[in-house]
Amino acid sequence: MSNAVRVGVIGLGTVGQGVVRLLKNNAAEIERRVGRPIVVTHASARDLSRQRDCDLTGITIAADPMTIARDADVDVVVELIGGKDVARELILAAIARGKHVVTANKALIAEQGNEIFAAARAKGVIVAFESAVAGGVPVIKAIREGMAGNRIESLAGIINGTGNYILTQMTEKGESFADALAQAQKLGYAEADPTFDVEGIDAAHKLTILAASAFGTPLSFKSVNTEGITKVTPQDITIAQAMGYRIKHLGIAKRGDNGVEVRVQPTLIPENKLLAKVDGVLNTVLLKGNAVGQVGFYGRGAGGDATASAVVADLVDAARLLAADAKHFVPSLGFQPDAIRELPLVAMDDVQSAHYLRLQVADEAGVLSRITAILAAHDISIEAIIQREPRDDEDATIAIITSVVQEKKFNEALVEMQSLPFVHAGVSRFRVEHFND
Amino acid sequence: MSNAVRVGVIGLGTVGQGVVRLLKNNAAEIERRVGRPIVVTHASARDLSRQRDCDLTGITIAADPMTIARDADVDVVVELIGGKDVARELILAAIARGKHVVTANKALIAEQGNEIFAAARAKGVIVAFESAVAGGVPVIKAIREGMAGNRIESLAGIINGTGNYILTQMTEKGESFADALAQAQKLGYAEADPTFDVEGIDAAHKLTILAASAFGTPLSFKSVNTEGITKVTPQDITIAQAMGYRIKHLGIAKRGDNGVEVRVQPTLIPENKLLAKVDGVLNTVLLKGNAVGQVGFYGRGAGGDATASAVVADLVDAARLLAADAKHFVPSLGFQPDAIRELPLVAMDDVQSAHYLRLQVADEAGVLSRITAILAAHDISIEAIIQREPRDDEDATIAIITSVVQEKKFNEALVEMQSLPFVHAGVSRFRVEHFND
């Protein structure tokens, strides 16, 4: 481990614990990508006595986070304490000592990022903040790098999961704002004081960062016109639906001939647009570039593991910068060449999948029972079934969706069914994927 | 321009012209990001006499593309001729001369990428291929970098726009496969010989690249189990819909305890999943990481400008590698600090937007006509209107969606409406965004 990238994690809340857990659980995979281990060597937390949902073995726990920011044995500092004053001091101290910094602190970056970035530039280090916007969705990288060929014209996002959860509940269950908020609080999606989320301040911080990255303007939190969702009523939601719209809490930034507009507001969106279909605590960001057109990104915008995913992606970037030689480009397949490994290929016979099956059958008594008996004999459960009576002298149709089953078993059952005299030619069979998380 | 990154574009088809156009049109924005210009200095095409939809002024046109691959005055070679033999030779020649390479050639990367990447590694250059998968959607960057903290468990994608267009037509219009294909050919979405698209070969090439990048396995095109969409019938689509599913042509890769499975196939997806809602020529890729959960990306998977967007993003990455000093990190906001510029903020009064307005009014004759007269007097058109009769002695409700209008004008009209004696308290007004591309 002498070549390990040594990380100091300041703050062991939900995200900090996620980072420690992730770097440990995915250590092998991360080393395959980076070519060297990334290891948490130091950590600090306000309340050292609290039980943590991560293994702190081998990590030096500091009582004072400033010792981590200044420690010569720490290569990268991860700031996860939130707030603006102490966090700012810690980050500036780490920068001053030539350390790369990774932070999830959207308020700090949105409000004091210009100063912090200038300090980092002067010292030749990076301050990475992918986790500050849209949690685990790598939208900052997409804007700064993936869309680099474009003049970004506008962006729009559902960037506050709490607000989107509340509006989704109001839409789906007809609940009032107050009831939906109470439910969100009960589930831990909303804070006891929900102001930051429901008044749009959290979204405005994120939008500040997105807009500056998209347009190349200084971060300017005060430029955001911010409106919360407290005035949205069930009646408005119902009427909007009747008119073909959904109400979402959007962050919107546009650049036009007269300048930029940056606003957070409840917004009606036509129901057939993908942005209108993003429900619950998911985050989505839609970018419009003058070459690529509209590109969209969605995923979990909050939670310890999702946010830690973005923190660790930033750590991987920092680790690649720490190694200056050509060997530490981003490798072609994302993994170091000597870590590319053959994996056995699962034979199609062994693939597990649900199946859709359509049979054309003679219109006789007992057909359905024979078909279902064959499936039962092969231990294949039926999730859904439709039998359609024939028109005139056509065949009858039986369509079945099965539970997940081994391909081989399904094929055997299918051969048996096809050998039945009343099953005609023209069988359709496709696989079914449910994408349950 | 003495510090310009000099690009040689081999192949001036739709994508090649897009790259030339894009580097010219977005030159200022790209230089703001990179800190130096990226300029096409050399190009070649099979038929030099053909009319191009881009300005070739100042570009040295080579009759033989190999002269570009070998030219000491070219820093990065962009290979856009497709095919496997000549393209491979050109790329290997460029690598041998220490040049970075950018290619959109999915067949070549999927089938011979292992050899090409090894050659590039040995010479310390990159072969970038973002444009080979999902056109302008930066999904390769997301997998290799944005998801670097995760063990990627599985991925699924709609990665062939032609096939998705055909299935969408069959679903929405009840067309047969043959009719939908003919329509796709008429619109230029499908080739005269559609085999590559409808038999899933194009998707299998892309899936090969996605799977290797996600799992860190060698590229293995032969491992893909590939099934086309020619057997999907309108009847299956109708039955699937009745059961709550949509049929999509998916590329799926999974990594489990027994190995990997990689397949391209028509697949039923529950209609409420976002993947089921991606219609037409859009591409979508869904990734599942063990930390972040499901993350999705969508956008234009084909077309000159969208694909050129990804090519230029790769050129920006290459340009950053060509400058070895710390100044050429990806800058904090994606733009070089000296290129960050204040832009004027559009005053809220001047923001242009459509509006939703709900008024509670007394149940009297002539109310609607007074309201609409005020809107007309302010030149505000009505896109949709609902008037709801009161129950018992409640107010009546009028809800309106306006056309796009200046905020100030709308506010003036609103003040006027609110001053009417029959308009009661409790007005709701939200903005409306249509996201038409």
PDB file of C-alpha atoms in Angstrom, chain B residues 36-265:
ATOM      1  CA  ARG B  36      -6.077  26.902 -26.870  1.00  0.00           C
ATOM      2  CA  PRO B  37      -7.776  26.532 -30.245  1.00  0.00           C
ATOM      3  CA  ILE B  38      -8.605  23.145 -31.745  1.00  0.00           C
ATOM      4  CA  VAL B  39      -8.337  23.506 -35.515  1.00  0.00           C
ATOM      5  CA  VAL B  40      -8.870  21.116 -38.412  1.00  0.00           C
ATOM      6  CA  THR B  41      -5.745  21.540 -40.479  1.00  0.00           C
ATOM      7  CA  HIS B  42      -5.985  18.440 -42.683  1.00  0.00           C
ATOM      8  CA  ALA B  43      -8.826  16.383 -44.106  1.00  0.00           C
ATOM      9  CA  SER B  44      -9.406  13.668 -46.633  1.00  0.00           C
ATOM     10  CA  ALA B  45     -12.399  12.139 -48.355  1.00  0.00           C
ATOM     11  CA  ARG B  46     -12.983   9.374 -50.853  1.00  0.00           C
ATOM     12  CA  ASP B  47     -14.719  11.626 -53.349  1.00  0.00           C
ATOM     13  CA  LEU B  48     -13.018  15.004 -53.310  1.00  0.00           C
ATOM     14  CA  SER B  49     -15.407  16.501 -55.843  1.00  0.00           C
ATOM     15  CA  ARG B  50     -18.529  16.132 -53.696  1.00  0.00           C
ATOM     16  CA  GLN B  51     -20.247  19.189 -52.293  1.00  0.00           C
ATOM     17  CA  ARG B  52     -19.844  19.405 -48.476  1.00  0.00           C
ATOM     18  CA  ASP B  53     -22.055  21.089 -45.927  1.00  0.00           C
ATOM     19  CA  CYS B  54     -19.093  22.682 -44.173  1.00  0.00           C
ATOM     20  CA  ASP B  55     -16.431  25.293 -44.849  1.00  0.00           C
ATOM     21  CA  LEU B  56     -13.130  23.691 -45.876  1.00  0.00           C
ATOM     22  CA  THR B  57     -11.252  26.991 -46.204  1.00  0.00           C
ATOM     23  CA  GLY B  58      -7.740  26.737 -44.816  1.00  0.00           C
ATOM     24  CA  ILE B  59      -7.856  22.945 -44.567  1.00  0.00           C
ATOM     25  CA  THR B  60      -5.232  20.973 -46.512  1.00  0.00           C
ATOM     26  CA  ILE B  61      -7.108  18.280 -48.405  1.00  0.00           C
ATOM     27  CA  ALA B  62      -5.167  15.054 -48.807  1.00  0.00           C
ATOM     28  CA  ALA B  63      -5.866  12.590 -51.588  1.00  0.00           C
ATOM     29  CA  ASP B  64      -4.406   9.751 -49.522  1.00  0.00           C
ATOM     30  CA  PRO B  65      -5.624   9.555 -45.891  1.00  0.00           C
ATOM     31  CA  MET B  66      -2.401   7.785 -44.900  1.00  0.00           C
ATOM     32  CA  THR B  67      -0.488  11.025 -45.439  1.00  0.00           C
ATOM     33  CA  ILE B  68      -2.641  12.565 -42.671  1.00  0.00           C
ATOM     34  CA  ALA B  69      -2.018   9.667 -40.294  1.00  0.00           C
ATOM     35  CA  ARG B  70       1.708  10.146 -40.857  1.00  0.00           C
ATOM     36  CA  ASP B  71       1.879  13.945 -41.038  1.00  0.00           C
ATOM     37  CA  ALA B  72       4.158  15.444 -38.396  1.00  0.00           C
ATOM     38  CA  ASP B  73       1.994  18.588 -38.423  1.00  0.00           C
ATOM     39  CA  VAL B  74      -1.090  16.723 -37.217  1.00  0.00           C
ATOM     40  CA  ASP B  75      -1.504  16.295 -33.439  1.00  0.00           C
ATOM     41  CA  VAL B  76      -4.712  14.266 -33.377  1.00  0.00           C
ATOM     42  CA  VAL B  77      -6.222  12.057 -36.064  1.00  0.00           C
ATOM     43  CA  VAL B  78     -10.002  11.686 -36.298  1.00  0.00           C
ATOM     44  CA  GLU B  79     -10.987   8.508 -38.123  1.00  0.00           C
ATOM     45  CA  LEU B  80     -14.493   8.656 -39.588  1.00  0.00           C
ATOM     46  CA  ILE B  81     -14.368   6.436 -42.672  1.00  0.00           C
ATOM     47  CA  GLY B  82     -15.862   3.351 -41.038  1.00  0.00           C
ATOM     48  CA  GLY B  83     -15.075  -0.153 -42.181  1.00  0.00           C
ATOM     49  CA  LYS B  84     -12.404  -2.290 -40.610  1.00  0.00           C
ATOM     50  CA  ASP B  85      -9.307  -2.817 -42.752  1.00  0.00           C
ATOM     51  CA  VAL B  86      -8.271   0.621 -43.990  1.00  0.00           C
ATOM     52  CA  ALA B  87      -9.474   2.305 -40.803  1.00  0.00           C
ATOM     53  CA  ARG B  88      -7.378  -0.061 -38.709  1.00  0.00           C
ATOM     54  CA  GLU B  89      -4.254   0.611 -40.759  1.00  0.00           C
ATOM     55  CA  LEU B  90      -4.752   4.362 -40.530  1.00  0.00           C
ATOM     56  CA  ILE B  91      -5.284   4.286 -36.774  1.00  0.00           C
ATOM     57  CA  LEU B  92      -2.265   2.058 -36.156  1.00  0.00           C
ATOM     58  CA  ALA B  93      -0.128   4.327 -38.370  1.00  0.00           C
ATOM     59  CA  ALA B  94      -1.232   7.405 -36.404  1.00  0.00           C
ATOM     60  CA  ILE B  95      -0.538   5.657 -33.101  1.00  0.00           C
ATOM     61  CA  ALA B  96       2.891   4.553 -34.334  1.00  0.00           C
ATOM     62  CA  ARG B  97       3.685   8.244 -34.895  1.00  0.00           C
ATOM     63  CA  GLY B  98       2.605   9.125 -31.352  1.00  0.00           C
ATOM     64  CA  LYS B  99      -0.661  10.793 -32.275  1.00  0.00           C
ATOM     65  CA  HIS B 100      -3.839  10.633 -30.250  1.00  0.00           C
ATOM     66  CA  VAL B 101      -6.734   9.158 -32.214  1.00  0.00           C
ATOM     67  CA  VAL B 102     -10.466   9.827 -32.030  1.00  0.00           C
ATOM     68  CA  THR B 103     -12.799   7.424 -33.804  1.00  0.00           C
ATOM     69  CA  ALA B 104     -16.532   6.827 -34.175  1.00  0.00           C
ATOM     70  CA  ASN B 105     -15.901   3.369 -35.608  1.00  0.00           C
ATOM     71  CA  LYS B 106     -17.868   0.990 -33.366  1.00  0.00           C
ATOM     72  CA  ALA B 107     -17.340  -2.098 -35.540  1.00  0.00           C
ATOM     73  CA  LEU B 108     -13.582  -1.616 -35.506  1.00  0.00           C
ATOM     74  CA  ILE B 109     -13.364  -0.935 -31.764  1.00  0.00           C
ATOM     75  CA  ALA B 110     -15.708  -3.815 -30.895  1.00  0.00           C
ATOM     76  CA  GLU B 111     -13.887  -6.308 -33.093  1.00  0.00           C
ATOM     77  CA  GLN B 112     -10.257  -5.123 -32.997  1.00  0.00           C
ATOM     78  CA  GLY B 113     -10.135  -2.693 -30.101  1.00  0.00           C
ATOM     79  CA  ASN B 114      -7.990  -4.932 -27.891  1.00  0.00           C
ATOM     80  CA  GLU B 115      -5.141  -4.784 -30.395  1.00  0.00           C
ATOM     81  CA  ILE B 116      -5.599  -1.063 -31.056  1.00  0.00           C
ATOM     82  CA  PHE B 117      -5.719  -0.139 -27.359  1.00  0.00           C
ATOM     83  CA  ALA B 118      -2.562  -2.159 -26.676  1.00  0.00           C
ATOM     84  CA  ALA B 119      -0.740  -0.323 -29.458  1.00  0.00           C
ATOM     85  CA  ALA B 120      -1.928   3.032 -28.111  1.00  0.00           C
ATOM     86  CA  ARG B 121      -0.851   2.162 -24.591  1.00  0.00           C
ATOM     87  CA  ALA B 122       2.595   1.160 -25.775  1.00  0.00           C
ATOM     88  CA  LYS B 123       3.030   4.552 -27.449  1.00  0.00           C
ATOM     89  CA  GLY B 124       1.461   6.549 -24.584  1.00  0.00           C
ATOM     90  CA  VAL B 125      -1.432   7.918 -26.623  1.00  0.00           C
ATOM     91  CA  ILE B 126      -5.202   7.587 -26.342  1.00  0.00           C
ATOM     92  CA  VAL B 127      -7.724   6.167 -28.771  1.00  0.00           C
ATOM     93  CA  ALA B 128     -10.966   7.847 -27.801  1.00  0.00           C
ATOM     94  CA  PHE B 129     -14.311   6.434 -28.945  1.00  0.00           C
ATOM     95  CA  GLU B 130     -17.120   8.266 -27.112  1.00  0.00           C
ATOM     96  CA  SER B 131     -18.891   8.810 -30.440  1.00  0.00           C
ATOM     97  CA  ALA B 132     -18.963   5.062 -31.169  1.00  0.00           C
ATOM     98  CA  VAL B 133     -21.740   4.445 -28.632  1.00  0.00           C
ATOM     99  CA  ALA B 134     -25.007   6.365 -28.248  1.00  0.00           C
ATOM    100  CA  GLY B 135     -23.873   9.260 -30.464  1.00  0.00           C
ATOM    101  CA  GLY B 136     -23.855  12.497 -28.511  1.00  0.00           C
ATOM    102  CA  VAL B 137     -24.687  10.947 -25.128  1.00  0.00           C
ATOM    103  CA  PRO B 138     -21.469  10.918 -23.076  1.00  0.00           C
ATOM    104  CA  VAL B 139     -22.014   7.433 -21.732  1.00  0.00           C
ATOM    105  CA  ILE B 140     -18.465   6.107 -22.177  1.00  0.00           C
ATOM    106  CA  LYS B 141     -17.187   8.936 -19.997  1.00  0.00           C
ATOM    107  CA  ALA B 142     -19.920   8.213 -17.480  1.00  0.00           C
ATOM    108  CA  ILE B 143     -18.954   4.537 -17.276  1.00  0.00           C
ATOM    109  CA  ARG B 144     -15.169   4.996 -17.227  1.00  0.00           C
ATOM    110  CA  GLU B 145     -15.063   8.045 -14.952  1.00  0.00           C
ATOM    111  CA  GLY B 146     -18.419   9.120 -13.516  1.00  0.00           C
ATOM    112  CA  MET B 147     -19.212   5.628 -12.208  1.00  0.00           C
ATOM    113  CA  ALA B 148     -15.604   4.843 -11.241  1.00  0.00           C
ATOM    114  CA  GLY B 149     -16.549   4.348  -7.587  1.00  0.00           C
ATOM    115  CA  ASN B 150     -18.958   1.556  -8.429  1.00  0.00           C
ATOM    116  CA  ARG B 151     -18.830  -2.074  -9.266  1.00  0.00           C
ATOM    117  CA  ILE B 152     -21.130  -1.906 -12.282  1.00  0.00           C
ATOM    118  CA  GLU B 153     -23.533  -4.837 -12.002  1.00  0.00           C
ATOM    119  CA  SER B 154     -25.508  -4.483 -15.191  1.00  0.00           C
ATOM    120  CA  LEU B 155     -26.432  -2.170 -18.001  1.00  0.00           C
ATOM    121  CA  ALA B 156     -29.228  -1.978 -20.491  1.00  0.00           C
ATOM    122  CA  GLY B 157     -29.678   0.316 -23.395  1.00  0.00           C
ATOM    123  CA  ILE B 158     -31.712   1.325 -26.369  1.00  0.00           C
ATOM    124  CA  ILE B 159     -28.640   1.891 -28.504  1.00  0.00           C
ATOM    125  CA  ASN B 160     -29.924   1.668 -32.042  1.00  0.00           C
ATOM    126  CA  GLY B 161     -32.110   4.599 -33.025  1.00  0.00           C
ATOM    127  CA  THR B 162     -33.326   2.963 -36.233  1.00  0.00           C
ATOM    128  CA  GLY B 163     -34.712  -0.052 -34.431  1.00  0.00           C
ATOM    129  CA  ASN B 164     -36.300   2.084 -31.748  1.00  0.00           C
ATOM    130  CA  TYR B 165     -37.896   4.297 -34.372  1.00  0.00           C
ATOM    131  CA  ILE B 166     -39.366   1.226 -36.110  1.00  0.00           C
ATOM    132  CA  LEU B 167     -40.736  -0.256 -32.869  1.00  0.00           C
ATOM    133  CA  THR B 168     -42.146   3.132 -31.863  1.00  0.00           C
ATOM    134  CA  GLN B 169     -43.949   3.447 -35.219  1.00  0.00           C
ATOM    135  CA  MET B 170     -45.314  -0.085 -34.875  1.00  0.00           C
ATOM    136  CA  THR B 171     -46.521   0.732 -31.353  1.00  0.00           C
ATOM    137  CA  GLU B 172     -48.009   4.143 -32.004  1.00  0.00           C
ATOM    138  CA  LYS B 173     -49.473   3.579 -35.476  1.00  0.00           C
ATOM    139  CA  GLY B 174     -50.064  -0.170 -35.465  1.00  0.00           C
ATOM    140  CA  GLU B 175     -47.843  -0.479 -38.531  1.00  0.00           C
ATOM    141  CA  SER B 176     -46.259  -3.739 -39.635  1.00  0.00           C
ATOM    142  CA  PHE B 177     -42.510  -4.150 -39.351  1.00  0.00           C
ATOM    143  CA  ALA B 178     -42.158  -3.822 -43.140  1.00  0.00           C
ATOM    144  CA  ASP B 179     -44.164  -0.588 -43.311  1.00  0.00           C
ATOM    145  CA  ALA B 180     -42.313   0.969 -40.360  1.00  0.00           C
ATOM    146  CA  LEU B 181     -38.986   0.012 -41.933  1.00  0.00           C
ATOM    147  CA  ALA B 182     -40.006   1.561 -45.267  1.00  0.00           C
ATOM    148  CA  GLN B 183     -40.933   4.754 -43.421  1.00  0.00           C
ATOM    149  CA  ALA B 184     -37.573   4.770 -41.591  1.00  0.00           C
ATOM    150  CA  GLN B 185     -35.788   4.340 -44.916  1.00  0.00           C
ATOM    151  CA  LYS B 186     -37.780   7.189 -46.433  1.00  0.00           C
ATOM    152  CA  LEU B 187     -36.741   9.484 -43.565  1.00  0.00           C
ATOM    153  CA  GLY B 188     -33.088   8.487 -43.834  1.00  0.00           C
ATOM    154  CA  TYR B 189     -33.079   6.719 -40.430  1.00  0.00           C
ATOM    155  CA  ALA B 190     -32.505   3.307 -42.028  1.00  0.00           C
ATOM    156  CA  GLU B 191     -30.085   2.262 -44.759  1.00  0.00           C
ATOM    157  CA  ALA B 192     -31.193   0.693 -48.046  1.00  0.00           C
ATOM    158  CA  ASP B 193     -29.793  -2.533 -46.598  1.00  0.00           C
ATOM    159  CA  PRO B 194     -31.092  -2.344 -43.016  1.00  0.00           C
ATOM    160  CA  THR B 195     -29.486  -5.589 -41.829  1.00  0.00           C
ATOM    161  CA  PHE B 196     -26.973  -4.004 -39.459  1.00  0.00           C
ATOM    162  CA  ASP B 197     -29.694  -2.117 -37.626  1.00  0.00           C
ATOM    163  CA  VAL B 198     -32.678  -4.459 -37.633  1.00  0.00           C
ATOM    164  CA  GLU B 199     -30.684  -7.638 -37.009  1.00  0.00           C
ATOM    165  CA  GLY B 200     -29.000  -6.037 -33.991  1.00  0.00           C
ATOM    166  CA  ILE B 201     -25.412  -6.110 -35.281  1.00  0.00           C
ATOM    167  CA  ASP B 202     -24.914  -2.370 -34.808  1.00  0.00           C
ATOM    168  CA  ALA B 203     -26.329  -2.658 -31.288  1.00  0.00           C
ATOM    169  CA  ALA B 204     -24.092  -5.673 -30.604  1.00  0.00           C
ATOM    170  CA  HIS B 205     -21.007  -3.647 -31.565  1.00  0.00           C
ATOM    171  CA  LYS B 206     -21.999  -0.900 -29.167  1.00  0.00           C
ATOM    172  CA  LEU B 207     -22.925  -3.348 -26.421  1.00  0.00           C
ATOM    173  CA  THR B 208     -19.538  -5.043 -26.766  1.00  0.00           C
ATOM    174  CA  ILE B 209     -17.875  -1.710 -25.996  1.00  0.00           C
ATOM    175  CA  LEU B 210     -20.239  -0.887 -23.126  1.00  0.00           C
ATOM    176  CA  ALA B 211     -19.830  -4.292 -21.492  1.00  0.00           C
ATOM    177  CA  ALA B 212     -16.031  -4.284 -21.645  1.00  0.00           C
ATOM    178  CA  SER B 213     -15.908  -0.752 -20.192  1.00  0.00           C
ATOM    179  CA  ALA B 214     -18.377  -1.598 -17.449  1.00  0.00           C
ATOM    180  CA  PHE B 215     -16.821  -4.871 -16.330  1.00  0.00           C
ATOM    181  CA  GLY B 216     -13.158  -4.442 -17.277  1.00  0.00           C
ATOM    182  CA  THR B 217     -13.204  -7.443 -19.606  1.00  0.00           C
ATOM    183  CA  PRO B 218     -11.559  -7.673 -23.038  1.00  0.00           C
ATOM    184  CA  LEU B 219     -13.743  -6.559 -25.938  1.00  0.00           C
ATOM    185  CA  SER B 220     -15.523  -9.675 -27.158  1.00  0.00           C
ATOM    186  CA  PHE B 221     -17.986  -9.128 -29.980  1.00  0.00           C
ATOM    187  CA  LYS B 222     -18.405 -12.841 -30.515  1.00  0.00           C
ATOM    188  CA  SER B 223     -19.774 -13.213 -26.975  1.00  0.00           C
ATOM    189  CA  VAL B 224     -22.889 -11.196 -27.756  1.00  0.00           C
ATOM    190  CA  ASN B 225     -26.062 -13.229 -28.218  1.00  0.00           C
ATOM    191  CA  THR B 226     -27.808 -11.169 -30.892  1.00  0.00           C
ATOM    192  CA  GLU B 227     -31.452 -11.258 -31.925  1.00  0.00           C
ATOM    193  CA  GLY B 228     -33.045  -8.751 -34.317  1.00  0.00           C
ATOM    194  CA  ILE B 229     -36.488  -7.166 -34.314  1.00  0.00           C
ATOM    195  CA  THR B 230     -37.802  -8.643 -37.548  1.00  0.00           C
ATOM    196  CA  LYS B 231     -39.931 -11.166 -35.694  1.00  0.00           C
ATOM    197  CA  VAL B 232     -41.797  -8.586 -33.628  1.00  0.00           C
ATOM    198  CA  THR B 233     -45.368  -8.398 -34.906  1.00  0.00           C
ATOM    199  CA  PRO B 234     -48.065  -5.741 -34.386  1.00  0.00           C
ATOM    200  CA  GLN B 235     -50.023  -8.446 -32.580  1.00  0.00           C
ATOM    201  CA  ASP B 236     -47.239  -8.936 -30.022  1.00  0.00           C
ATOM    202  CA  ILE B 237     -47.003  -5.211 -29.485  1.00  0.00           C
ATOM    203  CA  THR B 238     -50.745  -4.950 -28.895  1.00  0.00           C
ATOM    204  CA  ILE B 239     -50.820  -7.890 -26.501  1.00  0.00           C
ATOM    205  CA  ALA B 240     -47.772  -6.597 -24.626  1.00  0.00           C
ATOM    206  CA  GLN B 241     -49.527  -3.252 -24.236  1.00  0.00           C
ATOM    207  CA  ALA B 242     -52.646  -4.969 -22.925  1.00  0.00           C
ATOM    208  CA  MET B 243     -50.434  -6.636 -20.323  1.00  0.00           C
ATOM    209  CA  GLY B 244     -48.789  -3.330 -19.380  1.00  0.00           C
ATOM    210  CA  TYR B 245     -45.535  -3.645 -21.334  1.00  0.00           C
ATOM    211  CA  ARG B 246     -43.705  -2.007 -24.238  1.00  0.00           C
ATOM    212  CA  ILE B 247     -41.405  -3.916 -26.579  1.00  0.00           C
ATOM    213  CA  LYS B 248     -37.968  -2.330 -27.053  1.00  0.00           C
ATOM    214  CA  HIS B 249     -34.820  -3.564 -28.754  1.00  0.00           C
ATOM    215  CA  LEU B 250     -32.413  -3.729 -25.835  1.00  0.00           C
ATOM    216  CA  GLY B 251     -28.747  -4.350 -25.377  1.00  0.00           C
ATOM    217  CA  ILE B 252     -28.287  -5.992 -21.975  1.00  0.00           C
ATOM    218  CA  ALA B 253     -25.108  -6.896 -20.113  1.00  0.00           C
ATOM    219  CA  LYS B 254     -25.054  -8.422 -16.649  1.00  0.00           C
ATOM    220  CA  ARG B 255     -22.304  -9.623 -14.380  1.00  0.00           C
ATOM    221  CA  GLY B 256     -23.248 -12.292 -11.885  1.00  0.00           C
ATOM    222  CA  ASP B 257     -21.645 -14.977  -9.807  1.00  0.00           C
ATOM    223  CA  ASN B 258     -21.461 -17.319 -12.787  1.00  0.00           C
ATOM    224  CA  GLY B 259     -19.985 -14.839 -15.225  1.00  0.00           C
ATOM    225  CA  VAL B 260     -21.297 -12.314 -17.703  1.00  0.00           C
ATOM    226  CA  GLU B 261     -24.198 -12.386 -20.111  1.00  0.00           C
ATOM    227  CA  VAL B 262     -24.298 -10.017 -23.047  1.00  0.00           C
ATOM    228  CA  ARG B 263     -27.305  -9.989 -25.339  1.00  0.00           C
ATOM    229  CA  VAL B 264     -29.183  -7.875 -27.846  1.00  0.00           C
ATOM    230  CA  GLN B 265     -32.851  -8.760 -28.103  1.00  0.00           C
TER     231      GLN B 265
END
